[in-house]
PDB file of C-alpha atoms in Angstrom:
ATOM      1  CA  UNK A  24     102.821  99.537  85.490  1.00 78.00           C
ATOM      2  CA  UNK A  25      98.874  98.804  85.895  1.00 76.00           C
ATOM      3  CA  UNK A  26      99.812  95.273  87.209  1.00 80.00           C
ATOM      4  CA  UNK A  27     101.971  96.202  89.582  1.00 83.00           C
ATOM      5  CA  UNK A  28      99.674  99.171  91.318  1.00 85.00           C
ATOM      6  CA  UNK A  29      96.528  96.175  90.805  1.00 82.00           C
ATOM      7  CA  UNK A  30      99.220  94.157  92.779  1.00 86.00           C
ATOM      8  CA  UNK A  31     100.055  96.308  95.467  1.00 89.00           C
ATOM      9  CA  UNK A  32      96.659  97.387  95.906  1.00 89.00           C
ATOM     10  CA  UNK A  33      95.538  93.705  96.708  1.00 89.00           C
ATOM     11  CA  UNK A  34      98.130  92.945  98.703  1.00 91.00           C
ATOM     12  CA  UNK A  35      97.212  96.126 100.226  1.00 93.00           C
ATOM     13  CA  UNK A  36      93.922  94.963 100.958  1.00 93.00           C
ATOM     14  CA  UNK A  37      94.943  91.728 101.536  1.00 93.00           C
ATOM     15  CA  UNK A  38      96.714  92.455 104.548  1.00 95.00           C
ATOM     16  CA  UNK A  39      94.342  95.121 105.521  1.00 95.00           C
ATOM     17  CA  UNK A  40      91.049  92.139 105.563  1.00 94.00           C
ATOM     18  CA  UNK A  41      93.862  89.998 107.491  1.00 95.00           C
ATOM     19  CA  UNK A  42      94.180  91.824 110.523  1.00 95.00           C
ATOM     20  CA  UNK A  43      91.120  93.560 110.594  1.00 95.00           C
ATOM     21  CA  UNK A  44      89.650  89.621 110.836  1.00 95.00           C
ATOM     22  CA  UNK A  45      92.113  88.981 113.421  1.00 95.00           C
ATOM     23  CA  UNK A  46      91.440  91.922 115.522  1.00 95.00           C
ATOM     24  CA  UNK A  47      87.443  90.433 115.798  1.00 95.00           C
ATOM     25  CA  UNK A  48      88.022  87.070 116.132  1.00 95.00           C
ATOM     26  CA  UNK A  49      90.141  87.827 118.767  1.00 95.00           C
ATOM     27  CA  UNK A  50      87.644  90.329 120.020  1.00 94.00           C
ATOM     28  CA  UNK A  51      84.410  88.016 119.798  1.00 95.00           C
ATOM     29  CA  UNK A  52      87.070  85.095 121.559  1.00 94.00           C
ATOM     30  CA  UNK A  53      87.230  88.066 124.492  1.00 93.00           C
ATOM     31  CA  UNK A  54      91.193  87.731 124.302  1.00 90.00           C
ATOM     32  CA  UNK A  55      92.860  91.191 124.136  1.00 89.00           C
ATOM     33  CA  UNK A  56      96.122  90.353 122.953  1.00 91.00           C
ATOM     34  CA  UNK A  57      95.867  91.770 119.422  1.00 93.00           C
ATOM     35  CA  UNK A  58      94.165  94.982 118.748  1.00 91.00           C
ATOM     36  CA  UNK A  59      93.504  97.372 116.377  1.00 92.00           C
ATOM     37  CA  UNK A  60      93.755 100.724 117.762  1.00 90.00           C
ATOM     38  CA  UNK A  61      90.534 102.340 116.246  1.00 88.00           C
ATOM     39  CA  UNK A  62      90.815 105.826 117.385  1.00 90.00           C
ATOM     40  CA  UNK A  63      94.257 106.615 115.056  1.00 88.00           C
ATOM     41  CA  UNK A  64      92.878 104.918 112.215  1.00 91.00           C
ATOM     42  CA  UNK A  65      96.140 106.771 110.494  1.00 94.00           C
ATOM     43  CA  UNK A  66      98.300 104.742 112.601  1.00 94.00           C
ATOM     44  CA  UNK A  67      96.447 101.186 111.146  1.00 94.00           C
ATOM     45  CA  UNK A  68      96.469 102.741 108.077  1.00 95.00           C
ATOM     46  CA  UNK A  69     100.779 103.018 108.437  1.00 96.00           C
ATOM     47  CA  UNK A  70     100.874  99.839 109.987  1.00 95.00           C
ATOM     48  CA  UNK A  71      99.106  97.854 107.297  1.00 96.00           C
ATOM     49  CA  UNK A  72     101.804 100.007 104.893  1.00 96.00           C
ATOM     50  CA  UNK A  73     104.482  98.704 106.884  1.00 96.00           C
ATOM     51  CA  UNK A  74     103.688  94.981 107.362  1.00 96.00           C
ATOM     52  CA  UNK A  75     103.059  95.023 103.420  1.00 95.00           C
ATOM     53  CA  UNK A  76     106.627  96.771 102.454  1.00 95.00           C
ATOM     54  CA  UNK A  77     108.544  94.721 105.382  1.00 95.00           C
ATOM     55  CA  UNK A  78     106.562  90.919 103.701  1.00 93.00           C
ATOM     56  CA  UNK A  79     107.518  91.809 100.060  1.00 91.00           C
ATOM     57  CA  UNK A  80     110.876  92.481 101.093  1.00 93.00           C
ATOM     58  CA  UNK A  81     111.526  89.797 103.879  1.00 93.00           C
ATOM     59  CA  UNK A  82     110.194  87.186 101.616  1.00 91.00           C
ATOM     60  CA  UNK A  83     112.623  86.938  98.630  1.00 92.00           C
ATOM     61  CA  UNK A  84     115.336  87.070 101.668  1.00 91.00           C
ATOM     62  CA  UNK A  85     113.763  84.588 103.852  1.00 90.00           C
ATOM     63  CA  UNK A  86     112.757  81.981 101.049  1.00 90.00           C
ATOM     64  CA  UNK A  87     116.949  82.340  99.732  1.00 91.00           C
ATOM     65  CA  UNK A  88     118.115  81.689 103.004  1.00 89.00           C
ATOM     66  CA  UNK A  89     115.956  78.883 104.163  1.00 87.00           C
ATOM     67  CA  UNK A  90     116.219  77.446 100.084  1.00 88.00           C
ATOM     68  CA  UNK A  91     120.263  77.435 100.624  1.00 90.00           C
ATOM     69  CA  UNK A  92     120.715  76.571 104.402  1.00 89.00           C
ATOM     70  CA  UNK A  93     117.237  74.697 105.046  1.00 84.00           C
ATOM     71  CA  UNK A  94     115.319  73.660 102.340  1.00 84.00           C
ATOM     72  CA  UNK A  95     112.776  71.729 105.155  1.00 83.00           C
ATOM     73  CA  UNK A  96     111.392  75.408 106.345  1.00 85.00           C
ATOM     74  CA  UNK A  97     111.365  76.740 103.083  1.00 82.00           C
ATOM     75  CA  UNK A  98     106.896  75.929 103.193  1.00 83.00           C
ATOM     76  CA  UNK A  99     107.451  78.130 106.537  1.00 89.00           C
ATOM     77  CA  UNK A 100     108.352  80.853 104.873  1.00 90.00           C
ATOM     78  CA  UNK A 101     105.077  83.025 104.783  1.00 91.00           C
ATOM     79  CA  UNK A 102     104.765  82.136 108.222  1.00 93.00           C
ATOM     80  CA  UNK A 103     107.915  83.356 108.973  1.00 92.00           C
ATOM     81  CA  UNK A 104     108.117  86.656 107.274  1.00 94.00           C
ATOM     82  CA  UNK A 105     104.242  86.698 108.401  1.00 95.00           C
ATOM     83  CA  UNK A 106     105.691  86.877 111.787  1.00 95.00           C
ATOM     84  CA  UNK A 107     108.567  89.024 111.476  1.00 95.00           C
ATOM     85  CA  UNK A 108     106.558  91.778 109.559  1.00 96.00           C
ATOM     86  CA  UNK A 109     104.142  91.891 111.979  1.00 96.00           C
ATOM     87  CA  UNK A 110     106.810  92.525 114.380  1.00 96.00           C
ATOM     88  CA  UNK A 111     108.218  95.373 112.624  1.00 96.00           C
ATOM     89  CA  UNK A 112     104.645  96.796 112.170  1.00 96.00           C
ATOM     90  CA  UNK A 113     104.181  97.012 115.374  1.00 95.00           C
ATOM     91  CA  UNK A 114     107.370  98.904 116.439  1.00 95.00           C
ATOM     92  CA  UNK A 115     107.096 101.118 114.122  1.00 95.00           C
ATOM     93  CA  UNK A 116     103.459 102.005 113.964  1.00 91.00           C
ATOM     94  CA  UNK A 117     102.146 101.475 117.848  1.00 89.00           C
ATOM     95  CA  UNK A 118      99.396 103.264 117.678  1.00 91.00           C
ATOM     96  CA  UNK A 119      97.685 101.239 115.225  1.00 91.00           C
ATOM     97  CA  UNK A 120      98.592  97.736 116.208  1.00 93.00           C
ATOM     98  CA  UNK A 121      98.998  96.345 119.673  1.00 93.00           C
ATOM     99  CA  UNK A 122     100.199  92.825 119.885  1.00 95.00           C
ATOM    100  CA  UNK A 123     100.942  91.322 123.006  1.00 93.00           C
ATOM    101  CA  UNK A 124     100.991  87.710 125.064  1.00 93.00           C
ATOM    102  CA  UNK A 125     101.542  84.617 123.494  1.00 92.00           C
ATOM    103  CA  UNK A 126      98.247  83.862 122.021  1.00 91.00           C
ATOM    104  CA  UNK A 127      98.573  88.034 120.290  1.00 94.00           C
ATOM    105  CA  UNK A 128     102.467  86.637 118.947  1.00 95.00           C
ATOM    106  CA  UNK A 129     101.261  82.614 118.008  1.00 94.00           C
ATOM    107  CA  UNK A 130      97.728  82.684 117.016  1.00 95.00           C
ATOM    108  CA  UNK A 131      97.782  86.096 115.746  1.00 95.00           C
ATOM    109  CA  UNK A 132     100.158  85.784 112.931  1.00 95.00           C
ATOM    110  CA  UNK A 133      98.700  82.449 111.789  1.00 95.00           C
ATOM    111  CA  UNK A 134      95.543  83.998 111.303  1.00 95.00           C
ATOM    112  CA  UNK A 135      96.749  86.912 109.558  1.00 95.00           C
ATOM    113  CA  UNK A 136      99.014  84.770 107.336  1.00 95.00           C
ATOM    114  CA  UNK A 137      95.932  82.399 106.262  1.00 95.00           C
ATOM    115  CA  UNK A 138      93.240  85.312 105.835  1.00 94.00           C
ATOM    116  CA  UNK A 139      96.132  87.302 104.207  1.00 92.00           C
ATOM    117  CA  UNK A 140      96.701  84.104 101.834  1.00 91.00           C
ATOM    118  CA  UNK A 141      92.908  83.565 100.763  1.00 92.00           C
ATOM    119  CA  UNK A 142      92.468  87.072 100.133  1.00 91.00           C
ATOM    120  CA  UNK A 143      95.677  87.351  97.664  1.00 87.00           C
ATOM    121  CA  UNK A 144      93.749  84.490  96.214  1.00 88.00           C
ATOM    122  CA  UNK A 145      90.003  85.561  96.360  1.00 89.00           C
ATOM    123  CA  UNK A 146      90.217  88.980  95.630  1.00 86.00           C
ATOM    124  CA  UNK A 147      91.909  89.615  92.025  1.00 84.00           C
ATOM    125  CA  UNK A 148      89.315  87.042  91.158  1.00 82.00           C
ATOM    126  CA  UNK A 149      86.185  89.392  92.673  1.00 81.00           C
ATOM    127  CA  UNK A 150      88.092  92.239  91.364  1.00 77.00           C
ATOM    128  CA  UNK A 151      88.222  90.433  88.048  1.00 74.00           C
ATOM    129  CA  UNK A 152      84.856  89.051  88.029  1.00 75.00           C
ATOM    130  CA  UNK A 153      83.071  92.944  88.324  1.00 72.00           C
ATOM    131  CA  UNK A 154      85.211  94.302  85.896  1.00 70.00           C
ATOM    132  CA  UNK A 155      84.357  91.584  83.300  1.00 69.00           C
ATOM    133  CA  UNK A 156      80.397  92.416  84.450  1.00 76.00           C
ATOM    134  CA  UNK A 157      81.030  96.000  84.344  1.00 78.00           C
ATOM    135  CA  UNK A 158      82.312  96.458  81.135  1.00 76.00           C
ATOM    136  CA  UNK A 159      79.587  93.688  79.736  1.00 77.00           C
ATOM    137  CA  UNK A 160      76.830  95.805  81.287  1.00 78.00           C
ATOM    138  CA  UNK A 161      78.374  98.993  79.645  1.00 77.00           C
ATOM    139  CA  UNK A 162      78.852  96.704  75.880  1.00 76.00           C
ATOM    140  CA  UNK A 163      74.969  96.341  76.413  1.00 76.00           C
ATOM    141  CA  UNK A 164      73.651  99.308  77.170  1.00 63.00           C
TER     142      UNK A 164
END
C-alpha cells in the first residue's frame, strides 16, 4: 500500500514539474498558447489530478490497442495518451489549464511528456537518496 501512494505521489509530482516547466518555457519563448491559470491554483491543482487519472488509465488501453492492431506506434504510446490526457484535462478543469493553437496542442504535450518522463525517473531516486541520508543522519546522532 506504501508503494503505491509513493507511486502516485511521484507521478503526481511528475506531472505537476511537467507542466509547470511547460507553462515557462512557453512563457520566457513569449508564446501564449499554454498557460497555467495562476489565480485558481485549485483548478491546476484538479487538472494535474485529472491528466494523472486519465494517463494511468489511457495507457494500459492505448499500449493494447496499438500492441494488437499496430505494433509500429506502440513507442508512441506516452505521446499519445500524453496528448489525449492533456485534452481531457483541459475540458474538464478550464480554469487551470488553457491550451490553445498549434504550437499549445504540438509542442506542448511533447514537453510535458519528456519533463513528465525524466521526473518519473529522477525523482524516486532524490526521494530515495534523502531518505537513505535522513535516516543515516538520525543512526548517527
Amino acid at each position: 500500500m506504501l508503494r503505491l501512494l509513493a507511486r502516485t505521489a511521484v507521478l503526481l509530482l511528475a506531472v505537476a514539474v511537467g507542466m509547470l516547466l511547460t507553462d515557462w518555457a512557453f512563457a520566457a519563448l513569449g508564446w501564449q498558447t499554454f498557460d497555467i491559470h495562476w489565480a485558481s491554483p485549485l483548478a491546476f491543482v484538479l487538472a494535474v489530478v485529472v491528466f494523472a487519472v486519465a494517463q494511468a488509465v489511457l495507457t494500459p488501453f492505448f499500449a493494447k490497442v496499438a500492441r494488437d492492431n499496430a505494433p509500429a506506434i506502440l513507442s508512441a504510446v506516452g505521446l499519445i495518451t500524453t496528448y489525449v490526457a492533456l485534452l481531457i484535462a483541459v475540458l474538464v478543469a478550464p480554469d487551470g489549464l488553457d491550451i490553445s493553437g498549434w504550437l499549445g496542442w504540438i509542442v506542448g504535450p511533447v514537453i510535458v511528456w519528456i519533463v513528465t518522463l525524466l521526473a518519473n525517473f529522477l525523482l524516486p531516486a532524490l526521494l530515495l537518496k534523502n531518505a537513505v541520508e535522513k535516516r543515516r543522519q538520525d543512526a548517527d546522532g
